[in-house]
Short mmCIF file of C-alpha atoms in Angstrom, two decimals:
data_model
loop_
_atom_site.label_atom_id
_atom_site.label_comp_id
_atom_site.label_asym_id
_atom_site.label_seq_id
_atom_site.Cartn_x
_atom_site.Cartn_y
_atom_site.Cartn_z
CA GLN A 1 106.36 115.45 122.92
CA VAL A 2 104.00 114.24 121.69
CA GLN A 3 102.68 111.31 122.88
CA LEU A 4 99.25 108.62 122.53
CA LYS A 5 98.44 106.32 125.05
CA GLU A 6 95.69 103.63 124.19
CA SER A 7 93.31 102.42 127.16
CA GLY A 8 90.13 100.48 127.52
CA PRO A 9 88.77 96.81 128.90
CA GLY A 10 91.60 94.38 127.91
CA LEU A 11 88.55 90.92 127.53
CA VAL A 12 85.43 91.49 125.55
CA GLN A 13 82.76 88.93 125.43
CA PRO A 14 82.23 87.81 121.43
CA SER A 15 79.04 90.01 120.08
CA GLN A 16 79.93 92.93 122.24
CA THR A 17 80.90 96.27 121.78
CA LEU A 18 84.66 96.94 122.17
CA SER A 19 85.30 100.77 123.10
CA LEU A 20 89.68 102.66 123.13
CA THR A 21 90.45 105.37 123.80
CA CYS A 22 93.51 107.18 122.49
CA THR A 23 94.90 110.57 124.66
CA VAL A 24 96.84 112.42 122.86
CA SER A 25 99.20 115.26 124.14
CA GLY A 26 101.53 117.73 122.63
CA LEU A 27 99.05 117.69 119.55
CA SER A 28 95.91 119.12 118.72
CA LEU A 29 93.04 116.95 117.18
CA THR A 30 91.86 120.17 115.42
CA SER A 31 95.33 120.31 113.41
CA ASN A 32 96.33 116.39 113.37
CA SER A 33 94.65 113.29 112.73
CA VAL A 34 94.64 109.78 114.56
CA SER A 35 94.98 106.69 112.96
CA TRP A 36 93.76 102.99 114.69
CA ILE A 37 96.05 100.19 113.81
CA ARG A 38 95.56 96.64 114.90
CA GLN A 39 97.99 93.19 115.10
CA PRO A 40 96.65 89.90 116.08
CA PRO A 41 98.91 88.13 118.19
CA GLY A 42 101.60 86.30 115.79
CA LYS A 43 100.77 88.56 113.10
CA GLY A 44 100.61 91.67 110.95
CA LEU A 45 99.41 95.17 111.13
CA GLU A 46 96.01 96.17 109.80
CA TRP A 47 95.27 99.68 109.13
CA MET A 48 91.45 100.41 110.56
CA GLY A 49 90.63 103.72 110.53
CA VAL A 50 91.35 107.38 110.67
CA ILE A 51 90.13 110.50 111.87
CA TRP A 52 91.54 113.99 110.20
CA SER A 53 91.25 117.02 111.59
CA ASN A 54 88.52 117.92 110.07
CA GLY A 55 86.38 115.19 111.71
CA GLY A 56 85.45 113.67 108.76
CA THR A 57 86.50 109.74 108.56
CA ASP A 58 87.77 106.82 106.55
CA TYR A 59 87.27 103.28 107.65
CA ASN A 60 89.04 100.10 106.11
CA SER A 61 86.63 98.30 103.76
CA ALA A 62 86.70 95.25 105.50
CA ILE A 63 85.60 96.45 108.81
CA LYS A 64 83.82 99.92 108.22
CA SER A 65 80.18 98.10 108.85
CA ARG A 66 81.19 97.14 112.40
CA LEU A 67 83.40 100.28 112.89
CA SER A 68 83.20 103.92 113.86
CA ILE A 69 85.61 106.56 115.04
CA SER A 70 85.06 110.09 116.98
CA ARG A 71 87.15 112.49 118.94
CA ASP A 72 86.39 115.11 122.02
CA THR A 73 88.44 117.22 120.81
CA SER A 74 88.10 119.26 124.18
CA LYS A 75 89.74 116.57 125.82
CA SER A 76 92.02 115.55 123.46
CA GLN A 77 90.64 111.99 123.18
CA VAL A 78 89.79 109.74 120.08
CA PHE A 79 87.83 106.87 120.60
CA LEU A 80 87.30 103.65 118.29
CA LYS A 81 84.37 101.67 118.48
CA MET A 82 83.65 98.12 116.84
CA ASN A 83 80.54 95.64 117.29
CA SER A 84 80.08 92.50 117.04
CA LEU A 85 83.08 91.20 118.09
CA GLN A 86 84.71 88.18 117.51
CA THR A 87 87.43 85.46 117.71
CA GLU A 88 89.26 86.92 115.57
CA ASP A 89 88.94 90.87 116.47
CA THR A 90 91.43 89.53 118.93
CA ALA A 91 94.53 91.85 118.86
CA MET A 92 96.88 94.53 119.91
CA TYR A 93 95.16 97.70 118.97
CA PHE A 94 97.25 100.76 118.82
CA CYS A 95 96.19 104.85 117.65
CA ALA A 96 98.92 106.69 115.61
CA ARG A 97 98.95 110.04 114.66
CA ASN A 98 98.05 111.34 110.92
CA TRP A 99 96.80 109.01 108.09
CA GLU A 100 99.54 108.71 105.02
CA TYR A 101 102.31 108.23 107.63
CA PHE A 102 102.37 107.02 111.08
CA ASP A 103 105.01 109.03 112.95
CA TYR A 104 103.68 108.82 116.03
CA TRP A 105 102.23 105.54 118.21
CA GLY A 106 101.22 104.79 120.57
CA GLN A 107 102.15 101.62 123.09
CA GLY A 108 99.08 99.85 123.04
CA VAL A 109 96.80 98.16 124.16
CA MET A 110 95.67 94.31 124.10
CA VAL A 111 92.13 93.21 124.08
CA THR A 112 91.10 89.22 124.23
CA VAL A 113 88.00 88.63 122.50
CA SER A 114 86.30 85.63 124.76
CA SER A 115 83.47 84.62 126.71
CA ASP B 1 92.80 96.77 97.47
CA ILE B 2 96.44 97.24 97.35
CA GLN B 3 98.31 93.94 98.73
CA MET B 4 102.15 94.61 99.69
CA THR B 5 104.20 91.40 99.61
CA GLN B 6 107.28 91.67 101.22
CA THR B 7 110.57 89.67 101.52
CA PRO B 8 112.14 87.46 103.39
CA SER B 9 109.96 87.05 105.73
CA SER B 10 112.51 85.83 108.45
CA MET B 11 116.58 86.88 107.39
CA PRO B 12 118.65 85.60 109.98
CA ALA B 13 122.21 87.76 109.88
CA SER B 14 125.52 88.72 111.56
CA LEU B 15 126.79 92.04 113.28
CA GLY B 16 128.45 94.60 110.85
CA GLU B 17 126.41 92.37 107.48
CA ARG B 18 124.41 94.34 105.16
CA VAL B 19 120.99 93.80 104.64
CA THR B 20 118.07 94.25 102.04
CA ILE B 21 114.35 93.85 103.09
CA SER B 22 111.86 93.92 99.41
CA CYS B 23 108.45 94.99 99.40
CA ARG B 24 106.24 94.54 96.02
CA ALA B 25 103.25 96.58 95.64
CA SER B 26 100.16 94.17 93.49
CA GLN B 27 100.51 98.04 91.56
CA GLY B 28 102.09 100.93 91.04
CA ILE B 29 102.24 102.86 93.97
CA SER B 30 103.98 106.07 92.97
CA ASN B 31 106.43 106.58 95.97
CA TYR B 32 103.76 105.84 98.20
CA LEU B 33 105.44 103.75 100.84
CA ASN B 34 107.03 104.46 103.99
CA TRP B 35 108.67 101.57 106.60
CA TYR B 36 108.72 100.81 110.41
CA GLN B 37 110.20 98.89 112.94
CA GLN B 38 108.65 96.54 115.87
CA LYS B 39 110.76 95.44 118.56
CA PRO B 40 110.06 92.55 120.72
CA ASP B 41 108.00 94.62 123.59
CA GLY B 42 106.12 95.62 120.58
CA THR B 43 107.26 99.53 120.24
CA ILE B 44 106.65 100.45 116.58
CA LYS B 45 108.96 103.20 115.34
CA PRO B 46 109.15 104.82 112.10
CA LEU B 47 112.08 104.39 110.36
CA ILE B 48 111.31 106.04 106.22
CA TYR B 49 108.42 107.94 104.10
CA TYR B 50 108.27 108.67 100.90
CA THR B 51 110.74 105.52 100.01
CA SER B 52 113.56 106.96 100.90
CA ASN B 53 113.04 109.87 103.38
CA LEU B 54 114.58 109.29 107.25
CA GLN B 55 112.87 110.48 109.55
CA SER B 56 114.86 111.81 112.28
CA GLY B 57 116.66 109.92 114.44
CA VAL B 58 116.96 107.60 112.48
CA PRO B 59 121.00 106.55 112.12
CA SER B 60 121.77 106.56 108.42
CA ARG B 61 122.76 102.95 107.87
CA PHE B 62 119.26 102.95 107.13
CA SER B 63 118.32 103.58 103.19
CA GLY B 64 114.56 103.18 101.40
CA SER B 65 114.67 102.94 97.40
CA GLY B 66 112.70 101.86 94.65
CA SER B 67 110.22 102.96 92.35
CA GLY B 68 106.69 101.66 90.71
CA THR B 69 106.07 98.51 92.54
CA ASP B 70 109.21 97.25 93.88
CA TYR B 71 110.72 99.10 97.75
CA SER B 72 113.84 97.84 99.57
CA LEU B 73 115.11 98.75 102.93
CA THR B 74 118.58 98.43 103.40
CA ILE B 75 120.79 98.02 106.82
CA SER B 76 124.14 99.08 105.59
CA SER B 77 126.03 97.47 108.69
CA LEU B 78 123.79 95.87 111.68
CA GLU B 79 124.14 96.73 115.00
CA PRO B 80 122.35 94.55 118.08
CA GLU B 81 119.53 97.49 117.41
CA ASP B 82 118.45 96.02 114.38
CA PHE B 83 117.12 92.91 115.16
CA ALA B 84 113.71 93.18 114.78
CA MET B 85 110.26 93.39 112.87
CA TYR B 86 110.09 95.25 109.94
CA TYR B 87 106.92 96.75 107.73
CA CYS B 88 106.66 98.13 104.94
CA GLN B 89 102.79 99.77 104.53
CA GLN B 90 101.67 102.35 100.96
CA TYR B 91 99.25 104.98 100.97
CA ASP B 92 98.86 105.69 97.31
CA SER B 93 95.07 104.10 97.83
CA SER B 94 92.62 103.04 100.65
CA PRO B 95 92.60 100.85 102.22
CA LEU B 96 95.97 101.60 103.71
CA THR B 97 97.84 97.75 103.35
CA PHE B 98 101.04 96.64 105.21
CA GLY B 99 103.01 93.91 104.64
CA SER B 100 103.39 91.17 106.41
CA GLY B 101 107.06 91.28 107.82
CA THR B 102 110.58 90.43 107.67
CA LYS B 103 111.95 88.93 110.90
CA LEU B 104 115.71 89.91 111.14
CA GLU B 105 117.29 87.59 113.41
CA ILE B 106 120.68 87.47 115.04
CA LYS B 107 123.24 84.90 112.54
#
């Protein structure tokens, strides 16, 4: 069955770069897109960006200058990198299948930005 | 960006009650509207896509409707497992945006 699992550091210092990995199983990245979505504590959901099945990307304009999404199809992994982290980037980070309708979600990984 | 206004932000309700959650877009979104449920442990589950299509495995007590800028999610008879957060999401244009959420609480 389709599964997605996020991994990465739980704590990042301000101004540093966040690197997260989404490892998928039960689907091929060459025929599926994967999105990243985040949720600050006690707040709502924010779509961050997507990597499409052809390797193209689209990012939320609010964070586009700081964000990069890439993938390694041989390892079934999608990567998120976001630089210049601030405390307001503290959030649960989710990866999910698809772009328009997120039909499978990972469990999320909590990232805290703090010195 | 399209703003999604979800109401109410919280809703106390009783088991067996019929409830409706509303979602209004800042511009027409041509029925490109989905609904999700988030449980207290953070798990997110898709419920409805393209306004009114039920995700496989979702109970038939859930339904969606709407058009233009106004959409709604209805639960016909609340079960204990339905008390959770609910979010709408538009995909008419990028960036995809979510409503601020509705917390369905036990009365």
